[in-house]
Coordinates of C-alpha atoms in Angstrom, one line a residue:
Chain D
M218 CA -0.4 -0.1 0.7
I219 CA 1.3 3.4 -1.3
R220 CA 1.2 6.2 1.1
K221 CA -1.1 8.9 0.3
P222 CA 0.8 12.2 -0.4
I223 CA -0.3 15.5 1.3
H224 CA -1.7 17.2 -1.9
T225 CA -4.4 14.0 -2.4
Y226 CA -6.2 15.0 1.1
L227 CA -6.5 18.0 -0.1
A228 CA -7.8 17.2 -3.3
I229 CA -10.5 14.9 -1.7
A230 CA -11.5 17.5 1.1
A231 CA -11.3 20.0 -1.8
L232 CA -14.1 17.5 -3.9
V233 CA -16.0 17.1 -0.9
L234 CA -16.7 20.9 -0.5
I235 CA -17.1 21.9 -4.5
S236 CA -19.4 18.4 -4.3
L237 CA -20.9 20.3 -1.1
G238 CA -21.6 23.8 -3.1
V239 CA -22.9 21.2 -6.1
I240 CA -25.9 19.6 -4.0
F241 CA -26.0 23.3 -1.9
L242 CA -26.7 25.0 -5.3
I243 CA -29.1 22.7 -7.2
I244 CA -31.0 22.7 -3.9
R245 CA -31.5 26.4 -4.5
D246 CA -31.8 26.3 -7.9
S247 CA -33.8 23.2 -8.2
G248 CA -34.8 21.4 -11.3
V249 CA -32.2 23.1 -13.3
E250 CA -29.7 20.5 -12.5
T251 CA -27.7 19.4 -15.6
D252 CA -26.1 16.5 -16.8
D253 CA -22.9 17.4 -16.4
T254 CA -23.1 18.4 -12.6
M255 CA -25.0 15.2 -12.4
E256 CA -21.8 14.1 -14.2
L257 CA -19.6 15.4 -11.1
I258 CA -21.7 14.3 -8.5
D259 CA -22.0 10.3 -9.7
N260 CA -18.1 10.2 -10.6
G261 CA -16.0 12.0 -7.9
V262 CA -13.7 10.1 -5.4
D263 CA -16.6 11.5 -2.3
D264 CA -18.0 9.2 0.7
Q265 CA -20.6 8.1 -1.7
N266 CA -18.4 7.1 -4.4
P267 CA -15.5 5.3 -1.9
I268 CA -12.0 3.6 -3.0
V269 CA -12.6 0.0 -1.5
D270 CA -9.7 -2.3 -1.6
G271 CA -7.4 0.1 -3.7
I272 CA -10.7 0.2 -6.7
H273 CA -12.9 3.0 -6.7
V274 CA -15.9 1.8 -6.5
S275 CA -17.9 4.1 -8.9
T276 CA -15.9 3.7 -12.0
G277 CA -13.7 0.5 -11.4
L278 CA -10.7 2.3 -11.9
V279 CA -7.1 1.4 -9.7
E280 CA -6.4 3.3 -6.9
G281 CA -3.0 5.9 -7.6
E282 CA -1.6 9.2 -8.6
G283 CA -3.4 10.5 -11.5
L284 CA -6.8 9.2 -10.8
E285 CA -8.9 12.4 -10.2
E286 CA -7.8 12.7 -13.3
V287 CA -9.0 10.5 -15.0
V288 CA -12.1 10.0 -13.4
T289 CA -12.9 14.2 -13.9
N290 CA -11.6 14.5 -18.0
C291 CA -12.1 10.8 -19.0
T292 CA -15.3 9.3 -17.7
T293 CA -17.5 12.0 -19.0
C294 CA -18.2 11.3 -22.1
H295 CA -17.0 7.4 -22.1
S296 CA -17.2 4.2 -19.7
S297 CA -14.7 3.9 -17.5
K298 CA -14.9 0.0 -18.8
L299 CA -13.4 1.2 -22.3
I300 CA -9.8 2.5 -20.1
I301 CA -10.0 -0.5 -18.0
Q302 CA -10.3 -3.3 -21.2
N303 CA -6.6 -1.3 -23.3
R304 CA -3.7 -1.8 -22.6
M305 CA -1.1 0.8 -24.1
G306 CA 2.3 2.4 -24.2
K307 CA 3.3 6.3 -23.2
E308 CA 3.0 7.6 -26.9
Q309 CA -0.3 5.3 -28.3
W310 CA -2.3 6.7 -24.9
N311 CA -1.2 9.9 -26.4
A312 CA -1.8 9.2 -29.6
T313 CA -5.3 8.1 -28.4
I314 CA -5.8 11.4 -26.4
R315 CA -4.4 13.6 -29.6
W316 CA -7.6 12.1 -32.1
M317 CA -10.3 12.4 -29.1
Q318 CA -9.4 15.8 -29.3
E319 CA -9.1 16.4 -33.4
T320 CA -12.5 14.1 -33.8
Q321 CA -14.3 13.7 -30.6
G322 CA -14.3 17.1 -28.6
L323 CA -12.2 16.5 -25.9
W324 CA -10.2 19.8 -25.0
D325 CA -7.2 20.8 -24.1
L326 CA -5.8 18.2 -20.8
G327 CA -2.8 20.7 -20.1
E328 CA -1.2 19.7 -17.0
D329 CA -3.4 16.7 -16.4
Q330 CA -2.4 15.2 -19.6
D331 CA 1.2 13.6 -18.8
I332 CA -0.8 12.3 -15.1
I333 CA -3.0 10.7 -16.7
V334 CA -0.7 9.2 -19.3
D335 CA 1.5 7.6 -16.3
Y336 CA -1.3 6.7 -14.1
L337 CA -2.6 4.5 -17.5
T338 CA 0.6 2.9 -18.3
T339 CA 1.5 2.3 -14.0
N340 CA -2.1 0.9 -13.5
Y341 CA -2.7 -0.2 -16.8
P342 CA 0.8 -2.0 -18.2
V343 CA 1.0 -3.7 -21.9
F344 CA 2.1 -7.8 -21.8
K345 CA 3.3 -9.8 -24.4
K346 CA 0.4 -12.4 -25.8
G347 CA 2.5 -13.6 -28.7
R348 CA 1.2 -14.9 -31.5
R349 CA -1.2 -17.3 -29.9
A350 CA -2.0 -17.7 -26.2
V351 CA -2.6 -20.8 -24.1
L352 CA -6.0 -21.5 -23.2
G353 CA -6.8 -19.9 -19.8
D354 CA -9.4 -19.7 -17.6
I355 CA -11.0 -23.0 -18.0
E356 CA -13.9 -24.0 -16.4
W357 CA -14.1 -27.8 -16.5
Y358 CA -17.3 -29.6 -16.0
T359 CA -18.1 -33.2 -17.1
L360 CA -20.5 -33.2 -20.5
E361 CA -23.1 -36.0 -20.0
G362 CA -23.6 -38.0 -23.7
K363 CA -25.2 -36.1 -26.1
Chain H
M124 CA -49.3 7.8 -24.7
P125 CA -49.4 7.5 -28.6
E126 CA -48.8 3.9 -28.6
D127 CA -46.1 3.5 -31.4
Y128 CA -43.8 5.8 -28.7
L129 CA -41.4 4.2 -27.2
P130 CA -39.7 5.9 -24.0
L131 CA -36.7 4.6 -23.5
A132 CA -36.2 3.2 -19.5
F133 CA -33.0 4.0 -19.7
Q134 CA -33.5 4.8 -15.7
E135 CA -33.2 0.0 -16.0
P136 CA -29.5 -0.2 -14.0
D137 CA -29.6 -3.4 -15.3
P138 CA -28.6 -3.8 -19.3
F139 CA -28.9 -7.1 -19.5
K140 CA -33.2 -6.9 -18.5
M141 CA -33.0 -3.4 -20.2
F142 CA -32.3 -5.3 -24.2
Q143 CA -32.8 -8.5 -22.9
K144 CA -29.8 -10.7 -23.1
D145 CA -28.7 -13.6 -21.8
P146 CA -27.1 -13.4 -18.5
G147 CA -24.5 -14.9 -20.4
M148 CA -23.1 -12.1 -22.4
V149 CA -20.1 -9.9 -21.6
L150 CA -20.3 -6.6 -20.9
L151 CA -17.5 -4.9 -22.6
N152 CA -18.3 -0.7 -22.1
D153 CA -21.8 1.0 -21.1
K154 CA -21.2 4.2 -22.8
P155 CA -21.5 4.0 -25.5
W156 CA -23.4 0.0 -24.7
N157 CA -20.9 -3.0 -26.3
M158 CA -21.5 -6.2 -25.0
E159 CA -20.3 -10.1 -26.8
A160 CA -21.6 -13.5 -27.3
Q161 CA -19.1 -16.6 -25.8
A162 CA -18.8 -19.2 -28.4
H163 CA -21.1 -21.7 -26.7
L164 CA -24.3 -19.5 -26.6
L165 CA -24.0 -19.0 -30.4
N166 CA -25.3 -22.7 -30.8
D167 CA -28.5 -21.6 -32.8
K168 CA -29.0 -22.0 -36.7
V169 CA -30.5 -18.6 -36.5
T170 CA -28.9 -16.3 -33.6
P171 CA -32.1 -14.6 -31.4
N172 CA -31.6 -11.4 -30.0
K173 CA -30.5 -12.6 -26.5
Y174 CA -27.1 -13.6 -27.5
M175 CA -26.6 -11.0 -29.9
F176 CA -23.7 -8.8 -29.3
I177 CA -24.6 -5.1 -29.6
R178 CA -21.4 -3.0 -30.6
N179 CA -22.4 1.0 -30.4
N180 CA -20.3 3.8 -31.6
G181 CA -22.9 6.5 -30.1
L182 CA -26.2 6.6 -27.4
I183 CA -29.2 4.8 -28.2
P184 CA -31.4 7.3 -29.4
D185 CA -33.7 9.0 -26.5
E186 CA -37.1 9.1 -28.1
I187 CA -38.2 6.9 -31.3
N188 CA -41.3 8.0 -33.0
V189 CA -42.3 5.3 -35.2
S190 CA -45.7 7.4 -37.2
N191 CA -43.2 10.3 -37.5
W192 CA -40.1 8.2 -38.1
V193 CA -38.9 9.3 -41.9
V194 CA -36.3 7.9 -44.6
K195 CA -34.8 10.6 -46.3
I196 CA -32.5 9.9 -49.5
D197 CA -30.8 12.5 -51.2
G198 CA -27.0 13.0 -52.4
E199 CA -24.9 14.0 -55.2
S200 CA -26.1 11.1 -57.3
A201 CA -29.6 11.0 -56.1
E202 CA -31.8 12.1 -58.9
Q203 CA -33.9 14.0 -56.2
E204 CA -34.6 13.8 -52.8
K205 CA -37.4 11.5 -51.3
S206 CA -38.6 10.9 -48.0
Y207 CA -40.8 7.9 -47.0
T208 CA -42.0 6.8 -44.1
L209 CA -41.6 3.3 -42.6
Q210 CA -45.1 2.9 -43.8
D211 CA -44.0 3.9 -47.1
L212 CA -41.5 1.6 -47.6
K213 CA -42.7 -1.4 -46.0
S214 CA -46.1 -1.4 -48.7
K215 CA -44.3 0.1 -51.4
F216 CA -41.8 -2.0 -52.0
K217 CA -41.6 -6.1 -52.6
N218 CA -40.6 -7.7 -49.1
Y219 CA -37.6 -9.6 -48.4
T220 CA -36.4 -12.5 -45.4
Y221 CA -32.6 -13.3 -45.8
Q222 CA -30.6 -14.9 -43.0
L223 CA -27.0 -12.4 -43.0
T224 CA -24.1 -12.9 -41.1
L225 CA -23.2 -9.5 -39.1
E226 CA -19.5 -9.6 -37.8
C227 CA -18.0 -6.7 -36.1
G228 CA -15.0 -6.1 -37.9
G229 CA -13.2 -5.6 -34.8
N230 CA -14.2 -9.1 -33.3
G231 CA -11.1 -10.7 -32.3
R232 CA -8.8 -7.9 -31.6
S233 CA -8.1 -8.7 -27.8
E234 CA -5.6 -11.6 -29.1
F235 CA -3.6 -8.7 -31.4
N236 CA 0.0 -7.6 -29.8
P237 CA 0.8 -5.2 -29.8
P238 CA -2.4 -5.3 -28.3
A239 CA -4.9 -2.6 -30.3
K240 CA -7.0 0.4 -29.0
G241 CA -10.7 0.0 -28.9
N242 CA -13.2 -2.7 -26.9
Q243 CA -11.4 -5.6 -26.5
W244 CA -14.0 -8.1 -28.5
T245 CA -12.5 -12.0 -27.9
I246 CA -14.9 -14.0 -30.4
G247 CA -18.5 -13.4 -29.5
A248 CA -18.9 -9.9 -31.7
V249 CA -21.0 -12.4 -35.0
S250 CA -24.0 -13.0 -35.3
C251 CA -26.7 -14.1 -37.4
A252 CA -29.9 -13.5 -38.0
E253 CA -33.0 -13.3 -39.9
W254 CA -33.8 -9.9 -41.7
T255 CA -36.7 -8.7 -42.7
G256 CA -37.2 -5.8 -44.8
V257 CA -37.2 -4.1 -48.5
R258 CA -34.3 -4.1 -51.4
L259 CA -32.2 -1.0 -50.4
R260 CA -31.6 -1.5 -54.6
D261 CA -35.8 -0.9 -55.2
V262 CA -35.6 2.2 -53.0
L263 CA -32.6 3.5 -54.8
E264 CA -33.9 2.6 -57.9
D265 CA -37.0 4.7 -57.1
V266 CA -35.4 7.7 -56.1
G267 CA -33.3 7.4 -59.6
I268 CA -29.6 7.1 -59.8
Q269 CA -27.3 9.0 -61.7
P270 CA -24.3 7.3 -63.3
D271 CA -21.7 8.5 -61.4
A272 CA -22.8 7.1 -58.0
V273 CA -20.2 5.8 -56.1
Y274 CA -21.0 4.9 -53.1
I275 CA -23.6 5.1 -50.7
A276 CA -23.8 6.7 -47.0
Y277 CA -26.4 6.2 -44.1
H278 CA -27.2 8.5 -41.2
G279 CA -28.4 7.6 -38.2
A280 CA -30.9 8.7 -35.0
D281 CA -28.4 7.9 -31.9
M282 CA -26.1 10.7 -30.5
H283 CA -22.2 11.3 -30.3
L284 CA -21.1 10.6 -27.0
S285 CA -20.2 14.2 -26.7
R286 CA -24.4 14.2 -27.0
N287 CA -22.5 17.6 -30.0
P288 CA -26.1 17.7 -31.5
N289 CA -23.7 18.3 -34.2
K290 CA -21.6 15.7 -35.0
E291 CA -22.4 11.8 -36.1
S292 CA -21.0 9.0 -34.1
I293 CA -20.7 6.7 -36.9
S294 CA -21.8 7.1 -40.6
R295 CA -20.8 4.5 -42.9
G296 CA -21.7 3.1 -46.3
A297 CA -20.4 0.8 -49.2
P298 CA -19.7 1.0 -52.7
M299 CA -22.7 0.8 -54.7
T300 CA -22.2 -3.2 -56.5
K301 CA -22.9 -4.1 -52.5
A302 CA -25.2 -1.5 -52.1
L303 CA -27.3 -3.1 -55.5
Q304 CA -26.9 -7.0 -54.4
D305 CA -30.1 -8.6 -53.7
E306 CA -28.8 -9.6 -49.8
T307 CA -28.8 -5.8 -49.1
L308 CA -32.0 -4.6 -47.2
L309 CA -33.1 -1.2 -45.3
A310 CA -34.9 -3.8 -42.6
F311 CA -37.4 -3.4 -40.4
A312 CA -38.0 -6.9 -38.8
M313 CA -35.4 -9.0 -36.8
N314 CA -36.3 -13.5 -35.8
G315 CA -39.8 -11.8 -37.6
E316 CA -40.8 -8.9 -34.7
D317 CA -39.5 -5.4 -34.8
I318 CA -35.6 -4.7 -34.9
P319 CA -35.1 -5.1 -30.9
L320 CA -34.1 -1.2 -30.2
A321 CA -30.2 -1.6 -29.8
H322 CA -30.3 -3.1 -33.3
G323 CA -31.2 -0.3 -35.1
F324 CA -35.0 0.2 -34.1
P325 CA -36.9 0.9 -36.1
L326 CA -34.9 0.8 -39.6
R327 CA -31.5 -0.8 -39.9
L328 CA -29.1 -0.7 -43.2
V329 CA -28.0 -5.0 -43.7
A330 CA -24.9 -5.4 -46.1
G331 CA -24.4 -9.2 -44.7
G332 CA -20.7 -11.0 -44.9
W333 CA -18.5 -6.9 -44.5
P334 CA -18.2 -5.7 -41.2
A335 CA -21.0 -5.2 -38.9
S336 CA -20.7 -1.1 -39.1
V337 CA -21.4 -0.9 -43.2
S338 CA -25.4 -2.3 -41.1
G339 CA -26.0 1.3 -40.0
K340 CA -28.7 1.6 -36.9
W341 CA -31.9 4.0 -36.6
I342 CA -31.3 5.1 -40.5
K343 CA -32.9 8.3 -41.4
G344 CA -31.1 8.6 -44.1
I345 CA -29.0 7.6 -47.1
S346 CA -26.6 9.7 -49.7
I347 CA -25.9 8.3 -52.8
R348 CA -22.5 9.9 -52.7
N349 CA -20.7 10.3 -56.3
K350 CA -16.9 9.9 -54.2
V351 CA -16.5 7.2 -51.2
H352 CA -18.0 8.3 -48.3
D353 CA -16.3 10.4 -46.0
G354 CA -19.2 10.3 -43.0
E355 CA -17.9 9.5 -39.3
K356 CA -15.2 6.4 -39.2
M357 CA -15.0 6.0 -43.2
G358 CA -10.9 7.7 -42.4
G359 CA -7.5 7.6 -40.3
S360 CA -8.0 4.0 -38.7
S361 CA -11.0 3.1 -38.6
Y362 CA -12.3 0.1 -40.6
R363 CA -9.5 0.6 -42.7
V364 CA -6.0 -1.5 -42.1
P365 CA -2.7 -1.2 -44.3
C366 CA -3.5 -2.0 -47.9
E367 CA 0.3 -3.3 -47.8
T368 CA 1.3 -5.7 -45.7
V369 CA 2.9 -4.3 -42.3
A370 CA 5.3 -5.7 -39.3
P371 CA 3.3 -5.7 -35.8
G372 CA 3.7 -2.2 -34.5
E373 CA 4.5 -0.3 -37.5
K374 CA 2.6 3.0 -38.0
V375 CA 1.1 3.8 -41.1
A376 CA 0.0 6.5 -42.5
D377 CA -3.6 7.2 -43.2
E378 CA -2.9 7.6 -47.1
N379 CA -1.8 4.0 -46.7
M380 CA -4.6 2.1 -45.4
C381 CA -7.7 0.6 -47.2
I382 CA -10.9 0.2 -46.1
I383 CA -12.1 -3.2 -45.3
E384 CA -15.1 -4.8 -47.3
S385 CA -15.9 -8.5 -47.0
M386 CA -14.7 -10.1 -44.1
P387 CA -12.3 -13.1 -43.7
V388 CA -13.5 -16.8 -43.7
K389 CA -14.1 -17.9 -39.6
S390 CA -16.0 -20.5 -38.0
L391 CA -16.9 -20.6 -34.3
I392 CA -17.6 -24.5 -32.5
T393 CA -20.9 -23.4 -30.7
Y394 CA -20.7 -27.1 -29.2
P395 CA -19.5 -28.4 -26.7
K396 CA -19.0 -25.4 -24.7
S397 CA -14.8 -25.3 -24.1
G398 CA -14.0 -27.4 -20.8
A399 CA -16.1 -30.7 -21.4
M400 CA -14.5 -33.7 -19.7
I401 CA -15.7 -37.3 -21.4
D402 CA -15.2 -40.7 -20.3
L403 CA -12.4 -42.7 -22.8
G404 CA -14.2 -44.5 -25.6
T405 CA -17.4 -42.0 -25.7
P406 CA -17.8 -40.3 -29.0
L407 CA -17.2 -36.6 -29.0
K408 CA -20.0 -34.6 -31.4
I409 CA -18.9 -30.8 -32.3
N410 CA -20.8 -28.5 -34.2
G411 CA -20.7 -24.8 -34.7
H412 CA -21.6 -22.3 -38.0
A413 CA -18.9 -21.3 -40.3
W414 CA -18.9 -17.9 -42.4
A415 CA -16.6 -16.0 -45.5
G416 CA -17.6 -12.5 -45.9
E417 CA -19.2 -12.2 -49.7
F418 CA -18.3 -16.0 -50.2
E419 CA -19.3 -19.2 -49.2
V420 CA -17.3 -21.6 -46.7
G421 CA -16.5 -24.8 -49.0
S422 CA -14.4 -27.2 -46.9
M423 CA -15.0 -27.7 -42.8
E424 CA -12.1 -29.6 -40.9
Y425 CA -10.9 -29.9 -37.3
S426 CA -7.8 -31.3 -35.8
I427 CA -7.1 -32.7 -31.8
D428 CA -3.4 -32.6 -32.3
F429 CA -2.8 -29.0 -33.0
G430 CA -2.8 -29.0 -36.6
S431 CA -0.7 -32.6 -37.2
T432 CA -4.0 -33.7 -39.0
W433 CA -7.2 -32.3 -39.9
N434 CA -10.2 -34.3 -40.7
L435 CA -13.3 -33.7 -42.6
C436 CA -16.2 -32.4 -41.0
N437 CA -20.1 -32.3 -42.4
L438 CA -20.6 -29.1 -43.9
Q439 CA -24.4 -28.1 -44.9
R440 CA -24.7 -25.1 -47.6
P441 CA -26.0 -21.4 -46.4
V442 CA -29.8 -20.7 -46.9
N443 CA -29.2 -17.7 -48.8
R444 CA -26.0 -15.8 -50.0
L445 CA -24.3 -14.6 -46.7
A446 CA -26.6 -16.6 -44.2
W447 CA -23.8 -18.6 -42.5
Q448 CA -23.5 -22.6 -42.0
H449 CA -23.9 -25.7 -39.7
F450 CA -20.8 -28.1 -39.4
D451 CA -20.9 -30.6 -37.5
G452 CA -18.0 -33.7 -36.9
T453 CA -18.2 -37.1 -34.6
I454 CA -14.4 -37.5 -32.7
I455 CA -13.3 -40.6 -31.3
F456 CA -10.0 -39.9 -29.1
P457 CA -7.3 -42.2 -28.9
Q458 CA -6.4 -42.0 -25.7
K459 CA -6.7 -40.4 -22.2
G460 CA -5.6 -36.6 -21.6
Y461 CA -6.1 -32.8 -22.4
Y462 CA -6.9 -31.9 -26.1
E463 CA -7.4 -29.0 -27.7
V464 CA -10.0 -29.2 -30.4
W465 CA -9.0 -26.9 -33.5
A466 CA -12.1 -25.7 -36.2
R467 CA -10.8 -24.7 -39.2
A468 CA -12.4 -23.2 -42.4
T469 CA -11.6 -23.1 -45.9
D470 CA -13.9 -20.7 -48.8
S471 CA -14.7 -21.1 -51.9
K472 CA -11.7 -19.9 -53.3
G473 CA -9.0 -21.6 -51.4
N474 CA -8.5 -19.1 -48.3
R475 CA -8.0 -21.2 -45.0
Q476 CA -8.1 -19.9 -41.1
P477 CA -4.8 -19.2 -40.0
M478 CA -3.9 -21.6 -36.4
V479 CA -1.8 -18.4 -35.6
L480 CA -2.8 -14.6 -35.5
P481 CA -3.6 -13.1 -39.4
G482 CA -1.1 -9.6 -40.1
W483 CA -1.3 -7.4 -37.4
N484 CA -3.2 -3.8 -38.0
P485 CA -3.3 -0.5 -36.0
K486 CA -7.1 -1.0 -34.7
G487 CA -6.9 -4.7 -34.8
Y488 CA -9.4 -5.8 -37.4
L489 CA -10.0 -9.5 -39.1
N490 CA -8.4 -11.6 -36.7
N491 CA -9.6 -15.0 -38.5
A492 CA -7.6 -17.4 -36.3
C493 CA -8.8 -20.8 -35.6
H494 CA -11.2 -21.1 -32.8
R495 CA -10.2 -24.3 -30.4
I496 CA -11.9 -25.5 -28.1
A497 CA -10.1 -27.2 -24.3
V498 CA -11.4 -31.0 -23.6
K499 CA -10.0 -33.6 -21.4
V500 CA -10.4 -37.4 -21.9
V501 CA -10.3 -39.1 -18.6

């Protein structure tokens, strides 16, 4: 278990405060909540969306440096399932981000881009599969005569 | 509420219930929805909805009003712009029914090395359902096709993931030769019923044997183009492979990529499920399906010794062109032990499925390597 640096706690505290603020605004202007504010409330790391056993429960993403940035910038448009099932190196992730910016309406990530790519390559590393993998996860069962 | 108005139950948190899918299906993505079958779920000769893979690029339309549904035919090479209601289509043109194989271009992507970006399909992004509709050709001819027509393009009602109304999530198509085939349908029914929501209700373009992304869903328009269609997911590395083969991992410039047309020869053992244990001396019956894009499967073999020897299976002819074909065989194992049953189809032109992965490409398309199941003889 890696000890979290102090700014992680500060970030979490800030998010809780922001969430409370958003909830206040929603209550005050009831009926004006947009999909975007809903996303923030749904996906952020806070009391409602905790990390259990190193997994961010609402997205299934692994806890690690950069999780917040990934949740905020990536899962607004697409499912975290698309992230988790892909294994790429830095160059490929950067190219993918460029493609999303050029064609899919992704915004400029600024300093977050390196943080996001580091998170992805660290927590979802590429593994070599060769030209044909061994059959894995076989569930053995007795086949009755047909 | 009018009867033909379909409110979408997006509050339903369980996609298996929402789309009436079998719990054995595997969810790959929930925004957009992508779900695949497992080999043993595809044993039916005609794939029922519950075992049919879902591949969506965008968001399913929020509201579908069948009585107001209009399909507009236009484009540079259309003689005129003309619109049809669903009722117009059904009553004005002769209806046809075909069993049509639809396989995602990226089926098998998960095996590529180095890995290819996108939904990591294993083997279950293929189906062969019975589609009923009108021939696209009949509709296009009713509108009038100018001699310079090159390609048709579809436009669907699905929304881009960003919810930007000016962006299409996917708008692909096919050359005129494919568009004008007998089996290319504007379909309004699947397996004798309304098309299920996730599969394009109320109207889907169905072009069997080609990457299933050609078979656009929730169709609102067809354009007759005077050039190769340049819509969303027609360019870059989308549904395109290097025109000349490349080494695994190699960078390929856009201008050296070519659009995938017919899918390659492939097969699946759908019975028994991988992992069967049988007693020595008990014959093992196997069966499955084989398909070959635009072509027919000419022969089907299995091997229980990793390709040292091959044995012929019984192979049925397709019900109609572009339908998958059914095979079966009976295997006697010589002694106890761990076996893999490998299946290999050969198309009518002599192309065989490779046992290892076929040529690498940036997006991991066209993996038609042999399917195999594990068997233990005890």
